[in-house]
Amino acid sequence: MGLFAKNGLDATVLQMDNGSVAMMGLLSGSVDFTTASGADVVVSQSRGQQIVAVLSIYHGFAGQLVLSKSVVSARKIAADSPTDTKVKVLDDLVVASPSATSPFTIALRSAAESVGAKIRIVYMSQPAMPAALSTGSIQGFISSSPYYARPVLDGTALLWLSGPKGEFPSLATPANSMTLNTRADFARTHVDLVNRVRAVFTDFARAVVERPAEVKAAVAKLFPDLDSKTLDLLFKTESRGWEGGTVTVDDMVHEIAVVKSSGVPLPDVNKLEPRNMLLK
């Protein structure tokens, strides 16, 4: 879409396996910015790593949980059952998620604990998940778009719980699934660069609302295997979240609560100051 060039930037964009790997790249200085999550900022700061959120790229929870149709059939639970019932179905299932500290994993664990279910979570990259489901290596997975769409549309899986539709318990889901993050010291010494990168994603959020056809064309170029039916489904389900916006103190208060409820052991999480997690 040319948004980096529009804002005077010649950017190199790298795709990494998950948010944890991206955050390691940020901490090592290999990259200057990451698109990870607010939960990743919480995890980093609880470990004494001064990472801050610049803005929200995806507001709300982007995670989509799909289950194999054969598993759902065997457990004899209707797809329109109450959320608590649908979460209980996950007991003892092998479900894939991107990483141990991913907001998707945190949401799964929190939701399961709320009903006493025990999920066997395994970790793999999102592009690998549909193939693992088709071979029976896993019985479900939680991912963002576009990876969940193919098995749902080909009829081998069901969309079991949808983050964008608000079907996960609120304390299990982040305020922002994707934030633009950077190091606090880097932000202080590169104010103009930070503002230019912020403008890129602000322009993108505006394009989602004002120029959806252009955004769809860019997605189709990035993922050439997506057919128009799949792309229309993804845009209909996800576009509101991509409007992004400002990350607030209340957002970070919520992110801390979500991480704490997940049971992930983190040092000094109770000492965190939400205001210090935001770019000043």
GROMACS .gro file of C-alpha atoms in nm:
model
  280
    1MET     CA    1   0.000   0.000   0.000
    2GLY     CA    2   0.305   0.225   0.009
    3LEU     CA    3   0.236   0.358   0.359
    4PHE     CA    4   0.597   0.341   0.477
    5ALA     CA    5   0.719   0.529   0.169
    6LYS     CA    6   0.440   0.785   0.213
    7ASN     CA    7   0.581   0.861   0.556
    8GLY     CA    8   0.941   0.886   0.434
    9LEU     CA    9   1.052   0.540   0.550
   10ASP     CA   10   1.241   0.263   0.374
   11ALA     CA   11   1.147  -0.020   0.607
   12THR     CA   12   1.253  -0.383   0.617
   13VAL     CA   13   0.965  -0.599   0.742
   14LEU     CA   14   1.052  -0.942   0.884
   15GLN     CA   15   0.803  -1.221   0.957
   16MET     CA   16   0.884  -1.414   1.275
   17ASP     CA   17   0.729  -1.731   1.416
   18ASN     CA   18   0.546  -1.565   1.705
   19GLY     CA   19   0.535  -1.263   1.935
   20SER     CA   20   0.791  -1.407   2.175
   21VAL     CA   21   1.050  -1.443   1.899
   22ALA     CA   22   0.972  -1.091   1.780
   23MET     CA   23   1.018  -0.954   2.130
   24MET     CA   24   1.355  -1.127   2.159
   25GLY     CA   25   1.457  -0.957   1.836
   26LEU     CA   26   1.349  -0.623   1.980
   27LEU     CA   27   1.537  -0.676   2.306
   28SER     CA   28   1.853  -0.782   2.123
   29GLY     CA   29   1.847  -0.475   1.901
   30SER     CA   30   1.801  -0.682   1.585
   31VAL     CA   31   1.481  -0.489   1.513
   32ASP     CA   32   1.362  -0.146   1.624
   33PHE     CA   33   0.987  -0.217   1.642
   34THR     CA   34   0.765  -0.521   1.675
   35THR     CA   35   0.399  -0.590   1.624
   36ALA     CA   36   0.332  -0.814   1.921
   37SER     CA   37   0.075  -0.760   2.199
   38GLY     CA   38   0.006  -0.570   2.516
   39ALA     CA   39   0.056  -0.894   2.707
   40ASP     CA   40   0.411  -0.912   2.567
   41VAL     CA   41   0.477  -0.568   2.716
   42VAL     CA   42   0.353  -0.692   3.054
   43VAL     CA   43   0.572  -1.002   3.039
   44SER     CA   44   0.878  -0.801   2.934
   45GLN     CA   45   0.839  -0.530   3.198
   46SER     CA   46   0.782  -0.787   3.473
   47ARG     CA   47   1.127  -0.918   3.380
   48GLY     CA   48   1.282  -0.572   3.401
   49GLN     CA   49   1.289  -0.517   3.025
   50GLN     CA   50   1.177  -0.166   2.934
   51ILE     CA   51   0.945  -0.225   2.640
   52VAL     CA   52   0.661   0.020   2.572
   53ALA     CA   53   0.349   0.016   2.355
   54VAL     CA   54   0.334   0.291   2.093
   55LEU     CA   55  -0.023   0.234   1.969
   56SER     CA   56  -0.284  -0.034   1.914
   57ILE     CA   57  -0.286  -0.203   1.575
   58TYR     CA   58  -0.559  -0.458   1.651
   59HIS     CA   59  -0.803  -0.357   1.927
   60GLY     CA   60  -0.978  -0.647   2.098
   61PHE     CA   61  -0.903  -1.018   2.079
   62ALA     CA   62  -0.808  -1.159   1.739
   63GLY     CA   63  -0.785  -1.524   1.844
   64GLN     CA   64  -1.006  -1.778   1.667
   65LEU     CA   65  -1.029  -2.129   1.812
   66VAL     CA   66  -1.111  -2.405   1.566
   67LEU     CA   67  -1.175  -2.770   1.649
   68SER     CA   68  -1.177  -3.075   1.429
   69LYS     CA   69  -1.531  -3.169   1.327
   70SER     CA   70  -1.465  -3.530   1.426
   71VAL     CA   71  -1.378  -3.422   1.781
   72VAL     CA   72  -1.692  -3.212   1.815
   73SER     CA   73  -1.903  -3.496   1.678
   74ALA     CA   74  -1.749  -3.745   1.921
   75ARG     CA   75  -1.819  -3.520   2.219
   76LYS     CA   76  -2.177  -3.457   2.107
   77ILE     CA   77  -2.182  -3.085   2.184
   78ALA     CA   78  -2.376  -2.844   1.965
   79ALA     CA   79  -2.189  -2.550   1.811
   80ASP     CA   80  -2.449  -2.309   1.954
   81SER     CA   81  -2.402  -2.427   2.314
   82PRO     CA   82  -2.329  -2.173   2.591
   83THR     CA   83  -1.967  -2.058   2.612
   84ASP     CA   84  -1.895  -2.242   2.940
   85THR     CA   85  -2.013  -2.568   2.783
   86LYS     CA   86  -1.800  -2.510   2.474
   87VAL     CA   87  -1.493  -2.442   2.689
   88LYS     CA   88  -1.550  -2.763   2.888
   89VAL     CA   89  -1.528  -2.956   2.560
   90LEU     CA   90  -1.159  -2.862   2.547
   91ASP     CA   91  -1.077  -3.083   2.845
   92ASP     CA   92  -0.789  -3.319   2.757
   93LEU     CA   93  -0.775  -3.204   2.394
   94VAL     CA   94  -0.444  -3.132   2.218
   95VAL     CA   95  -0.469  -2.771   2.102
   96ALA     CA   96  -0.196  -2.572   1.928
   97SER     CA   97  -0.103  -2.213   2.012
   98PRO     CA   98   0.189  -1.997   1.892
   99SER     CA   99   0.394  -1.977   2.217
  100ALA     CA  100   0.379  -2.007   2.595
  101THR     CA  101   0.341  -1.632   2.648
  102SER     CA  102   0.114  -1.565   2.351
  103PRO     CA  103  -0.214  -1.387   2.437
  104PHE     CA  104  -0.380  -1.680   2.261
  105THR     CA  105  -0.229  -1.922   2.512
  106ILE     CA  106  -0.317  -1.694   2.801
  107ALA     CA  107  -0.678  -1.677   2.679
  108LEU     CA  108  -0.698  -2.055   2.643
  109ARG     CA  109  -0.555  -2.124   2.987
  110SER     CA  110  -0.773  -1.862   3.158
  111ALA     CA  111  -1.090  -1.983   2.988
  112ALA     CA  112  -1.012  -2.346   3.073
  113GLU     CA  113  -0.933  -2.272   3.435
  114SER     CA  114  -1.265  -2.088   3.473
  115VAL     CA  115  -1.454  -2.415   3.410
  116GLY     CA  116  -1.200  -2.665   3.545
  117ALA     CA  117  -1.087  -2.795   3.205
  118LYS     CA  118  -0.732  -2.912   3.137
  119ILE     CA  119  -0.605  -2.846   2.784
  120ARG     CA  120  -0.291  -3.007   2.645
  121ILE     CA  121  -0.139  -2.707   2.471
  122VAL     CA  122   0.140  -2.755   2.219
  123TYR     CA  123   0.332  -2.480   2.043
  124MET     CA  124   0.390  -2.427   1.674
  125SER     CA  125   0.387  -2.148   1.417
  126GLN     CA  126   0.045  -2.044   1.293
  127PRO     CA  127   0.111  -2.139   0.927
  128ALA     CA  128   0.183  -2.497   1.042
  129MET     CA  129  -0.142  -2.537   1.235
  130PRO     CA  130  -0.391  -2.626   0.956
  131ALA     CA  131  -0.169  -2.909   0.829
  132ALA     CA  132  -0.122  -3.045   1.182
  133LEU     CA  133  -0.499  -3.046   1.227
  134SER     CA  134  -0.555  -3.228   0.898
  135THR     CA  135  -0.311  -3.506   0.995
  136GLY     CA  136  -0.464  -3.549   1.341
  137SER     CA  137  -0.148  -3.439   1.521
  138ILE     CA  138  -0.364  -3.183   1.704
  139GLN     CA  139  -0.737  -3.165   1.765
  140GLY     CA  140  -0.770  -2.790   1.748
  141PHE     CA  141  -0.575  -2.468   1.727
  142ILE     CA  142  -0.607  -2.100   1.809
  143SER     CA  143  -0.476  -1.850   1.558
  144SER     CA  144  -0.538  -1.519   1.392
  145SER     CA  145  -0.641  -1.464   1.032
  146PRO     CA  146  -0.595  -1.600   0.776
  147TYR     CA  147  -0.481  -1.933   0.918
  148TYR     CA  148  -0.804  -2.045   1.082
  149ALA     CA  149  -1.020  -1.987   0.774
  150ARG     CA  150  -0.911  -2.268   0.540
  151PRO     CA  151  -1.015  -2.572   0.753
  152VAL     CA  152  -1.342  -2.398   0.844
  153LEU     CA  153  -1.429  -2.325   0.482
  154ASP     CA  154  -1.328  -2.670   0.357
  155GLY     CA  155  -1.555  -2.832   0.615
  156THR     CA  156  -1.297  -3.022   0.821
  157ALA     CA  157  -1.317  -2.793   1.126
  158LEU     CA  158  -1.559  -2.573   1.314
  159LEU     CA  159  -1.500  -2.220   1.437
  160TRP     CA  160  -1.556  -2.302   1.803
  161LEU     CA  161  -1.483  -1.978   1.990
  162SER     CA  162  -1.435  -1.641   1.821
  163GLY     CA  163  -1.236  -1.361   1.981
  164PRO     CA  164  -1.363  -1.088   1.746
  165LYS     CA  165  -1.722  -1.192   1.830
  166GLY     CA  166  -1.651  -1.171   2.205
  167GLU     CA  167  -1.703  -1.541   2.273
  168PHE     CA  168  -1.411  -1.582   2.515
  169PRO     CA  169  -1.453  -1.481   2.882
  170SER     CA  170  -1.353  -1.113   2.919
  171LEU     CA  171  -1.081  -1.180   3.178
  172ALA     CA  172  -0.928  -1.432   2.938
  173THR     CA  173  -0.884  -1.186   2.653
  174PRO     CA  174  -0.648  -0.892   2.597
  175ALA     CA  175  -0.759  -0.535   2.537
  176ASN     CA  176  -0.530  -0.529   2.231
  177SER     CA  177  -0.419  -0.838   2.041
  178MET     CA  178  -0.155  -0.643   1.851
  179THR     CA  179   0.037  -0.334   1.953
  180LEU     CA  180   0.331  -0.156   1.800
  181ASN     CA  181   0.609  -0.197   2.057
  182THR     CA  182   0.958  -0.057   2.093
  183ARG     CA  183   1.230  -0.010   2.354
  184ALA     CA  184   1.180   0.290   2.584
  185ASP     CA  185   1.542   0.407   2.541
  186PHE     CA  186   1.515   0.379   2.161
  187ALA     CA  187   1.193   0.584   2.161
  188ARG     CA  188   1.356   0.863   2.363
  189THR     CA  189   1.642   0.902   2.114
  190HIS     CA  190   1.444   0.848   1.791
  191VAL     CA  191   1.135   1.063   1.841
  192ASP     CA  192   1.087   1.153   1.474
  193LEU     CA  193   1.127   0.793   1.358
  194VAL     CA  194   0.876   0.671   1.617
  195ASN     CA  195   0.625   0.933   1.504
  196ARG     CA  196   0.669   0.833   1.140
  197VAL     CA  197   0.613   0.463   1.215
  198ARG     CA  198   0.312   0.553   1.427
  199ALA     CA  199   0.176   0.747   1.128
  200VAL     CA  200   0.210   0.437   0.906
  201PHE     CA  201  -0.026   0.236   1.123
  202THR     CA  202  -0.260   0.529   1.177
  203ASP     CA  203  -0.285   0.559   0.799
  204PHE     CA  204  -0.350   0.185   0.773
  205ALA     CA  205  -0.632   0.201   1.029
  206ARG     CA  206  -0.790   0.485   0.829
  207ALA     CA  207  -0.757   0.283   0.508
  208VAL     CA  208  -0.943  -0.014   0.661
  209VAL     CA  209  -1.244   0.214   0.711
  210GLU     CA  210  -1.219   0.441   0.407
  211ARG     CA  211  -1.055   0.220   0.140
  212PRO     CA  212  -1.145  -0.144   0.214
  213ALA     CA  213  -1.095  -0.257  -0.146
  214GLU     CA  214  -0.737  -0.131  -0.139
  215VAL     CA  215  -0.672  -0.313   0.188
  216LYS     CA  216  -0.821  -0.636   0.050
  217ALA     CA  217  -0.598  -0.608  -0.257
  218ALA     CA  218  -0.291  -0.569  -0.035
  219VAL     CA  219  -0.390  -0.874   0.174
  220ALA     CA  220  -0.446  -1.080  -0.142
  221LYS     CA  221  -0.097  -0.986  -0.263
  222LEU     CA  222   0.055  -1.088   0.071
  223PHE     CA  223  -0.142  -1.416   0.081
  224PRO     CA  224  -0.187  -1.518  -0.286
  225ASP     CA  225  -0.344  -1.853  -0.192
  226LEU     CA  226  -0.649  -1.684  -0.040
  227ASP     CA  227  -0.956  -1.699  -0.263
  228SER     CA  228  -1.208  -1.417  -0.270
  229LYS     CA  229  -1.457  -1.609  -0.052
  230THR     CA  230  -1.200  -1.655   0.223
  231LEU     CA  231  -1.083  -1.296   0.198
  232ASP     CA  232  -1.438  -1.164   0.227
  233LEU     CA  233  -1.497  -1.380   0.537
  234LEU     CA  234  -1.178  -1.256   0.701
  235PHE     CA  235  -1.248  -0.892   0.629
  236LYS     CA  236  -1.605  -0.916   0.754
  237THR     CA  237  -1.493  -1.081   1.078
  238GLU     CA  238  -1.173  -0.890   1.147
  239SER     CA  239  -1.189  -0.540   0.998
  240ARG     CA  240  -1.326  -0.363   1.306
  241GLY     CA  241  -1.031  -0.478   1.518
  242TRP     CA  242  -0.778  -0.342   1.266
  243GLU     CA  243  -0.903   0.011   1.327
  244GLY     CA  244  -0.663   0.012   1.623
  245GLY     CA  245  -0.611   0.337   1.810
  246THR     CA  246  -0.454   0.463   2.130
  247VAL     CA  247  -0.340   0.224   2.401
  248THR     CA  248  -0.476   0.353   2.734
  249VAL     CA  249  -0.378   0.308   3.097
  250ASP     CA  250  -0.700   0.111   3.145
  251ASP     CA  251  -0.594  -0.118   2.861
  252MET     CA  252  -0.269  -0.198   3.039
  253VAL     CA  253  -0.446  -0.249   3.373
  254HIS     CA  254  -0.657  -0.508   3.193
  255GLU     CA  255  -0.353  -0.670   3.027
  256ILE     CA  256  -0.187  -0.713   3.367
  257ALA     CA  257  -0.504  -0.873   3.507
  258VAL     CA  258  -0.529  -1.112   3.213
  259VAL     CA  259  -0.166  -1.222   3.244
  260LYS     CA  260  -0.201  -1.271   3.620
  261SER     CA  261  -0.520  -1.476   3.579
  262SER     CA  262  -0.344  -1.709   3.335
  263GLY     CA  263  -0.110  -1.842   3.602
  264VAL     CA  264   0.204  -1.759   3.402
  265PRO     CA  265   0.477  -1.719   3.669
  266LEU     CA  266   0.629  -1.373   3.638
  267PRO     CA  267   0.856  -1.189   3.881
  268ASP     CA  268   0.741  -0.848   4.004
  269VAL     CA  269   0.414  -0.851   3.807
  270ASN     CA  270   0.237  -0.697   4.108
  271LYS     CA  271   0.480  -0.404   4.105
  272LEU     CA  272   0.411  -0.298   3.748
  273GLU     CA  273   0.295   0.056   3.679
  274PRO     CA  274   0.056   0.061   3.379
  275ARG     CA  275   0.154   0.418   3.282
  276ASN     CA  276   0.515   0.309   3.238
  277MET     CA  277   0.408   0.061   2.970
  278LEU     CA  278   0.297   0.336   2.735
  279LEU     CA  279   0.510   0.558   2.512
  280LYS     CA  280   0.536   0.896   2.682
   0.00000   0.00000   0.00000
